[in-house]
Structures are given as C-alpha cells and as structure tokens.
mmCIF file of C-alpha atoms in Angstrom:
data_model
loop_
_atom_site.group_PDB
_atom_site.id
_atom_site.type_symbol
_atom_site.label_atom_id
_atom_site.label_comp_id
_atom_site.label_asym_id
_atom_site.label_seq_id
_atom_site.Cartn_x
_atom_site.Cartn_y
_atom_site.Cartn_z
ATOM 1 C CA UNK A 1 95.187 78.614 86.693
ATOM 2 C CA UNK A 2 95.865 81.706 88.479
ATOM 3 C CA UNK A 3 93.216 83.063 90.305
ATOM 4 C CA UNK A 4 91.236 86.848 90.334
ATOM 5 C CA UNK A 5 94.126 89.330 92.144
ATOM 6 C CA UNK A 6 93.172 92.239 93.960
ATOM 7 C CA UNK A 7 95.124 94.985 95.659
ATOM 8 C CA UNK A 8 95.793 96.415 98.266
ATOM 9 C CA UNK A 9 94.289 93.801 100.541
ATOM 10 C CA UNK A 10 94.380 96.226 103.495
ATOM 11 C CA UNK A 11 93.783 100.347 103.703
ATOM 12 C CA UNK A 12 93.327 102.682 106.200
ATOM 13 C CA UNK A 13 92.345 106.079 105.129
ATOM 14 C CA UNK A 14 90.876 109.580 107.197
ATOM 15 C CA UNK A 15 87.482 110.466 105.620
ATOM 16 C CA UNK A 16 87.820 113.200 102.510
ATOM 17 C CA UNK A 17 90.602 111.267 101.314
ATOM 18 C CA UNK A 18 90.768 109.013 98.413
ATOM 19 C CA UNK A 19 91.494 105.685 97.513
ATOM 20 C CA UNK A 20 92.061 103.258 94.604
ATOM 21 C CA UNK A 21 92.185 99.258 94.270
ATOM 22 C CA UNK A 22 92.943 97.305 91.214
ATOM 23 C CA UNK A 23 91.853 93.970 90.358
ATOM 24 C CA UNK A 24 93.178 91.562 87.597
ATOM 25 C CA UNK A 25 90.500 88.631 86.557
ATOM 26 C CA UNK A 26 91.110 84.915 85.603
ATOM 27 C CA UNK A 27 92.605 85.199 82.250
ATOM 28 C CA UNK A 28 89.693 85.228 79.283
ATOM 29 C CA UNK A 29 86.868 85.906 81.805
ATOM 30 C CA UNK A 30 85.205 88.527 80.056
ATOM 31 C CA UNK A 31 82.376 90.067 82.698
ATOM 32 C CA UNK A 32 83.645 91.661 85.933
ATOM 33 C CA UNK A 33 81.699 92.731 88.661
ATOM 34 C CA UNK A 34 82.776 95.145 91.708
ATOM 35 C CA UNK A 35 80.659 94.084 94.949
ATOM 36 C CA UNK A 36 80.818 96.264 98.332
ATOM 37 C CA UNK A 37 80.450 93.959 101.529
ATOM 38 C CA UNK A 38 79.719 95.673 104.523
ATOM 39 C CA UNK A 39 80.376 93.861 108.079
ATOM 40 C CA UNK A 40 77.927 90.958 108.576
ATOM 41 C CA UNK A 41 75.893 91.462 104.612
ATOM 42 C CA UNK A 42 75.572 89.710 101.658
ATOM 43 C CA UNK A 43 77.671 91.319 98.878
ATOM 44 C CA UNK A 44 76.141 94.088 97.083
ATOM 45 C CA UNK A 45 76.827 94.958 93.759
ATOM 46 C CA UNK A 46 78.362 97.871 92.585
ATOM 47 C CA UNK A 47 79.639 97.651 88.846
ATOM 48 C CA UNK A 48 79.677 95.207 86.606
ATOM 49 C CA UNK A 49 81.603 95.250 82.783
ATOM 50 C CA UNK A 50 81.604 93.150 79.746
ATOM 51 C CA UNK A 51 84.719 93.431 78.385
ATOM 52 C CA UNK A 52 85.590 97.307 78.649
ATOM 53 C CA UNK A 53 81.848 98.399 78.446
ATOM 54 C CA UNK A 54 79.833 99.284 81.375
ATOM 55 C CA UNK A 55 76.901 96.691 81.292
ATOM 56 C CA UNK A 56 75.005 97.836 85.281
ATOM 57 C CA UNK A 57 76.479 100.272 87.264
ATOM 58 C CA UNK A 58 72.957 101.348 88.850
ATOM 59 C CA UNK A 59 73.951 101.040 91.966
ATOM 60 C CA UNK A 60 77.431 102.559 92.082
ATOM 61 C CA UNK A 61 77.178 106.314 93.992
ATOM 62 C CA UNK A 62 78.655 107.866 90.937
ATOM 63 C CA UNK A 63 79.303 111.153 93.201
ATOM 64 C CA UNK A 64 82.008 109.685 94.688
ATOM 65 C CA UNK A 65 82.901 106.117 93.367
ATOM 66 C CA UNK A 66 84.348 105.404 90.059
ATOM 67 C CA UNK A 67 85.284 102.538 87.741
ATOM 68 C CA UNK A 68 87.191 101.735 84.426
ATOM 69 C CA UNK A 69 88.399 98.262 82.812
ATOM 70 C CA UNK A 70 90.405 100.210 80.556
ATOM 71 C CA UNK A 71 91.599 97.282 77.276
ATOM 72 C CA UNK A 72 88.824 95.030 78.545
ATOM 73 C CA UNK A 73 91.129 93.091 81.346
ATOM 74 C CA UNK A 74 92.255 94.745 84.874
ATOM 75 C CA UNK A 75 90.037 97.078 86.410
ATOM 76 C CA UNK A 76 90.426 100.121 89.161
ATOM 77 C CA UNK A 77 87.474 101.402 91.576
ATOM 78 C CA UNK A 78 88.144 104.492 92.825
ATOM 79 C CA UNK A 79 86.501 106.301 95.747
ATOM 80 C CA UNK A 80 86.559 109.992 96.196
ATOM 81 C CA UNK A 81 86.206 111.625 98.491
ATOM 82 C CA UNK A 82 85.461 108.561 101.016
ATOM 83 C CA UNK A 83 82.821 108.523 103.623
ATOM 84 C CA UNK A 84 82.691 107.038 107.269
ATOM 85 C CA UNK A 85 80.068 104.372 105.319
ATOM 86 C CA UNK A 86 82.472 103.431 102.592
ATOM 87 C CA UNK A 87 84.784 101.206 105.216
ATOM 88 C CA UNK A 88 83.981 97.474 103.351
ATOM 89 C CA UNK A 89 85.736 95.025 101.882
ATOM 90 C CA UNK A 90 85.386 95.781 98.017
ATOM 91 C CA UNK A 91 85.246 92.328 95.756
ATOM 92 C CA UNK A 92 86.281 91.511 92.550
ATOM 93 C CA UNK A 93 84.967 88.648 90.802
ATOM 94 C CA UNK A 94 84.850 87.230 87.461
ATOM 95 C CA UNK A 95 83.292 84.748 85.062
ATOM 96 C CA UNK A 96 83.799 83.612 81.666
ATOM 97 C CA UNK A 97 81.390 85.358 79.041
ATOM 98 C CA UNK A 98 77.349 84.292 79.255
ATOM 99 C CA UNK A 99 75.075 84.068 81.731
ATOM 100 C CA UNK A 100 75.561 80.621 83.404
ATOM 101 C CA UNK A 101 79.212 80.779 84.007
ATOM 102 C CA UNK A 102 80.719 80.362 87.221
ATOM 103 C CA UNK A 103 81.207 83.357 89.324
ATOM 104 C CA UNK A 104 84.922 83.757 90.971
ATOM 105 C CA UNK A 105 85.968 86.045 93.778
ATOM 106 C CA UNK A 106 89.514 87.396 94.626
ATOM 107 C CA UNK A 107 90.261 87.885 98.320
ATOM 108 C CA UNK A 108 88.954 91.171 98.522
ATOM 109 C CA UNK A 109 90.444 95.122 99.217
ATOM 110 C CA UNK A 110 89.230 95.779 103.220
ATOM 111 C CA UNK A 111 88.699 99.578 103.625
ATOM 112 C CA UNK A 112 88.287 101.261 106.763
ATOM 113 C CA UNK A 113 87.652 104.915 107.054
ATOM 114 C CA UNK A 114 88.757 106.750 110.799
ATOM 115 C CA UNK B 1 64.264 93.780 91.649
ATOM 116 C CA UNK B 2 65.189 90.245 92.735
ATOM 117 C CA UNK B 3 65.757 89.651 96.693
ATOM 118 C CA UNK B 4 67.380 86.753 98.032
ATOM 119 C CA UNK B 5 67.003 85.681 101.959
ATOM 120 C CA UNK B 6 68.721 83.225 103.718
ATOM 121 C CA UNK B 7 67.541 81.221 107.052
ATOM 122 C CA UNK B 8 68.993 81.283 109.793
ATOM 123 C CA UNK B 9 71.163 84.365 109.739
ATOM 124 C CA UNK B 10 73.360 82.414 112.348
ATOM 125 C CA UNK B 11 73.482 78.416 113.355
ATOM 126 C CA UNK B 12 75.190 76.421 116.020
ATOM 127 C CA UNK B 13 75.274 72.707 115.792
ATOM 128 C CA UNK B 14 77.662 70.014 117.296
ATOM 129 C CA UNK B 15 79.938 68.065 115.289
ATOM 130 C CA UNK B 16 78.090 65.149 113.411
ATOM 131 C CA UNK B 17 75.197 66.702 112.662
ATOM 132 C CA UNK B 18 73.437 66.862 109.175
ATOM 133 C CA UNK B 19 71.802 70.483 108.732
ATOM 134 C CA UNK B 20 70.195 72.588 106.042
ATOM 135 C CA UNK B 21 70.572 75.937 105.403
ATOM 136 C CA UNK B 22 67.553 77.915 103.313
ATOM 137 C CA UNK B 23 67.977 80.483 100.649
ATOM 138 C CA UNK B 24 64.918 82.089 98.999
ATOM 139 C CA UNK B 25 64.237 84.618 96.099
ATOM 140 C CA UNK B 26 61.497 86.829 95.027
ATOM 141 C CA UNK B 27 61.888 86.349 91.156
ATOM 142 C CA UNK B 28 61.499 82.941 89.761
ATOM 143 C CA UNK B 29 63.065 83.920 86.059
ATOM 144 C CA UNK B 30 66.456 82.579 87.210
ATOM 145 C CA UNK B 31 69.491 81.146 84.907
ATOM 146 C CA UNK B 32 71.517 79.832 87.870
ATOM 147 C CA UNK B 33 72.036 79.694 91.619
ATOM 148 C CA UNK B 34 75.358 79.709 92.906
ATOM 149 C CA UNK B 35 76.357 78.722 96.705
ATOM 150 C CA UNK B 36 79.566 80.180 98.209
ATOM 151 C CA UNK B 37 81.818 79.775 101.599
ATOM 152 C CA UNK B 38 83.401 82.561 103.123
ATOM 153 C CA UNK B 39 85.482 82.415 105.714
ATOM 154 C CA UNK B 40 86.496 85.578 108.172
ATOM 155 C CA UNK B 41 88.685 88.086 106.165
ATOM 156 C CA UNK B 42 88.587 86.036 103.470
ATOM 157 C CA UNK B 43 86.943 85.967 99.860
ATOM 158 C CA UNK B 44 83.951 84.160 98.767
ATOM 159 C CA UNK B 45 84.870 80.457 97.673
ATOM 160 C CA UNK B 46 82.637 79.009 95.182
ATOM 161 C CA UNK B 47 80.927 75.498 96.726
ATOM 162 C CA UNK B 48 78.323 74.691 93.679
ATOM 163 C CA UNK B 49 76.647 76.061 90.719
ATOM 164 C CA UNK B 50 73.286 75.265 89.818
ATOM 165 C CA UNK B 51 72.018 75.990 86.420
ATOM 166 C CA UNK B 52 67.957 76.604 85.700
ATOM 167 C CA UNK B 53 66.922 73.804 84.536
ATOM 168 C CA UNK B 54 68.530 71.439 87.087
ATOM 169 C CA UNK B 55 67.403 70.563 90.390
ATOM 170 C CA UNK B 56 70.822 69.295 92.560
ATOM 171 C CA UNK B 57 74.114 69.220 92.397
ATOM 172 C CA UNK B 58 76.349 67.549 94.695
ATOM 173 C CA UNK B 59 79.985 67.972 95.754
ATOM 174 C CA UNK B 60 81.270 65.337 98.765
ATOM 175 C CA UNK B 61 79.191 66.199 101.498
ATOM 176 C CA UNK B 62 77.358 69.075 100.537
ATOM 177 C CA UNK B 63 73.933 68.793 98.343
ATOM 178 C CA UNK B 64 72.429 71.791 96.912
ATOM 179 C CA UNK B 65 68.901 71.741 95.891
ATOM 180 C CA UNK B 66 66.720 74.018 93.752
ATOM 181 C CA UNK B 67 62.839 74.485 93.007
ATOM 182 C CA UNK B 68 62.645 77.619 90.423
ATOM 183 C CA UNK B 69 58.468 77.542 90.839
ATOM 184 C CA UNK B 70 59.066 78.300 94.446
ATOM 185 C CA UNK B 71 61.787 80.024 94.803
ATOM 186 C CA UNK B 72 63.975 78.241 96.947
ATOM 187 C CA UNK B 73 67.429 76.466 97.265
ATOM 188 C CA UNK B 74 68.850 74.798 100.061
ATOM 189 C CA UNK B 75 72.150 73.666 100.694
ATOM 190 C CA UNK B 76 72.398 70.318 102.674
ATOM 191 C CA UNK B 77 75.674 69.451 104.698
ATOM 192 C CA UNK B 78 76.372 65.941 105.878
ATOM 193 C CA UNK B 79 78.070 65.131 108.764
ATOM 194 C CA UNK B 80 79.472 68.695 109.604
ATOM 195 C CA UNK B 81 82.864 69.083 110.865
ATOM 196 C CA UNK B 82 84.230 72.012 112.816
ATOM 197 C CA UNK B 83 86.121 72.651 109.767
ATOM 198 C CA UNK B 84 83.169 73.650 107.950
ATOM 199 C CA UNK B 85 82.068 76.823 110.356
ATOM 200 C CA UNK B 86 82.042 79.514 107.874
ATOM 201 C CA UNK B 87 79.716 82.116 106.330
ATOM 202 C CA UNK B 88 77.494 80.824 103.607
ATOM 203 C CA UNK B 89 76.197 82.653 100.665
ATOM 204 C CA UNK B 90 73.300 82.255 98.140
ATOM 205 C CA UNK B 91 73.510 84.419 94.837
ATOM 206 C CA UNK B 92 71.014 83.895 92.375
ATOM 207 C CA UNK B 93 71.703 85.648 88.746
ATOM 208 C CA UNK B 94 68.883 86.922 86.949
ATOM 209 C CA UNK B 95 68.352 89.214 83.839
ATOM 210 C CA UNK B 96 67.152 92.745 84.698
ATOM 211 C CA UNK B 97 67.088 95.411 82.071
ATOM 212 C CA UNK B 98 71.170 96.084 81.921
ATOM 213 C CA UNK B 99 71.833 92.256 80.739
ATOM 214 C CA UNK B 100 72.506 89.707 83.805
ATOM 215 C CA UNK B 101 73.228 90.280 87.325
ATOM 216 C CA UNK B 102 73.832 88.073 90.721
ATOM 217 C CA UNK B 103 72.260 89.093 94.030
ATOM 218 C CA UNK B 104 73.359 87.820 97.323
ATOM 219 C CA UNK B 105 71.613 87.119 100.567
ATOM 220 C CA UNK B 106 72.990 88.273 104.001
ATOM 221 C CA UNK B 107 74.232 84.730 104.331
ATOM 222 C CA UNK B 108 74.018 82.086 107.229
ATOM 223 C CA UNK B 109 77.311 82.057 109.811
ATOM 224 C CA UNK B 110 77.597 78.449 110.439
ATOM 225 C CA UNK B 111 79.544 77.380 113.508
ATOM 226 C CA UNK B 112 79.986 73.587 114.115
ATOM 227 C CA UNK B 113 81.547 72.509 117.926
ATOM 228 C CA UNK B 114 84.083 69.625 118.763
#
C-alpha cells in the first residue's frame, strides 16, 4: 500500500515570496490534516479536512496560509507571502474516516525562509 | 484546549538499558493515544495506537501504557539498542467543538550509546 506523498521535500525561498506543497493521502483515507513542525516541537496543527470540507482550520494564519483538497483526495497548502517564522517542515498525514483510526505521516515539505 | 507534555525533553542511556518515557495530557475525554518515532529529517513513523478504553498495547520491545483518569501514557522500551535513538512523539486525539483533533507533545530525543 502506497504510502501519504508529499512534495517538494526541500525549498528554499527569500521572505515575501510564495510557496506551495502538495500532498496525496493513502488511498480511501478520508480526513487530512496539515501540521507545521518547527525545529525541536511537537507538530502543530494547522488544517484538517474531511473529505473536501474544512472540518478545523483554527489555527491556520489565514492572512497568509491557505488550503484546498479540491475532489476530496490531494491537497495544496499555500503560503503567501512567507515570513522568516514560516521556515518548518509542513506534514501531511492521513487516516481512514472516524475518530480512532490510525494517523499516517508522509515525509514532510522542509521550508526555510533566508 | 487539550495539552500534551512529554518527560524528559532529551535522554541518554547506554545500550541495554530498559527506560520509560512519560507523556501527559490536560483533558481526560480522549478516544485514542497514538505514539510515533521520528527520526532527523524524516517523517513521523507510527509505533502504537491506543484506543480509550484499553490500557496497553505492545509491539516487540516497546509497551505503551495508558490511564485516561490520570492522564498519562508511557511508552516502555526494552533492551534499547543504538538503533532506537530517535525523537518520540505522544498525540492524543480528542473532540473539541470542530469534530476530532490530535495534539502532540514537544517529544523526548532519545539517544542510546554502544
């Protein structure tokens, strides 16, 4: 079984600019989550969608981040313009529908802003 | 708004040695408790799930324990090898007002010497 993909795995980027990454879950997981992790933290969740609805995105800075799971399957984050702060690695991670499924991480997008 | 801690942030122990590594949370209305590896530059591997209503699960050497009432979980390792210095992460999913959600703890950075 193929696992969650994310790309890119690596981006550099100057502050002001803007950046995308894309993640594709395990095939039939419905919920998706997008979790910042800054050096040396736990993950911190940003977004998280049931199929193509938005079920918690309370802590996603909406100024300047973004997210869509347009059809309900892969999703983008976007970040616009970015900020020194921003440089993380961004996680994608899915589970089958429910609350007691397993949770599954890709390898992760690593940002750093110069 | 659910917190999770782990202790120690960071442990050092030879090879051979049996240790335990603490993970606490503020709100006791839980569904599960997952435990996770992560090693550097890497994504978050999934070790064991623990639903609600169990206490333990087990997977080869590792034991993961929970006590809802008190809010704790710790995750026992037998016999550590060098090969299991990592990061490890607690995430305990919960049901806030948006539907369900998984919060994370800084983690414990385990190092085991030769």
């Amino acid at each position: 079984e193929a696992g969650v993909a994310q790309s890119p795995r690596y981006k550099i980027i100057e502050k002001r600019q803007s950046v995308a990454f894309w993640c594709n879950p395990i095939s039939g997981h419905a919920t998706l989550y997008w979790y910042q992790q800054i050096l040396g933290q736990g993950p911190k969740l940003l977004i998280q969608f049931q199929n193509n609805g938005v079920v918690d995105d309370s802590q996603l800075p909406k100024d300047r981040f973004s997210a869509e799971r347009l059809k309900g399957v892969d999703s983008t984050l976007k970040i616009q313009p970015a900020k020194l702060e921003d440089s993380a690695v961004y996680l994608c991670a899915s589970r089958p529908a429910g609350y007691t499924g397993e949770l599954f991480f890709g390898e992760g997008s690593r940002l750093t802003v110069l | 708004k659910q917190e999770v801690t782990q202790i120690p942030a960071a442990l050092s122990v030879p090879e051979g040695e049996n240790l335990v590594l603490n993970c606490s949370f503020t709100d006791s209305a839980i569904y599960n408790l997952q435990w996770f590896r992560q090693d550097p530059g890497k994504g978050l591997t999934s070790l064991l799930l623990i639903q609600s209503s169990q206490r333990e699960q087990t997977s080869g050497r590792l034991n993961a324990s929970l006590d809802k009432s008190s809010g704790r979980s710790t995750l026992y390792i037998a016999a550590s090898q060098p090969g299991d210095s990592a990061t490890y992460l607690c995430a305990v999913g919960s049901v806030n007002n948006a539907g369900n959600m998984l919060t994370f703890g800084g983690g414990t950075r385990l190092m085991v010497k030769p």
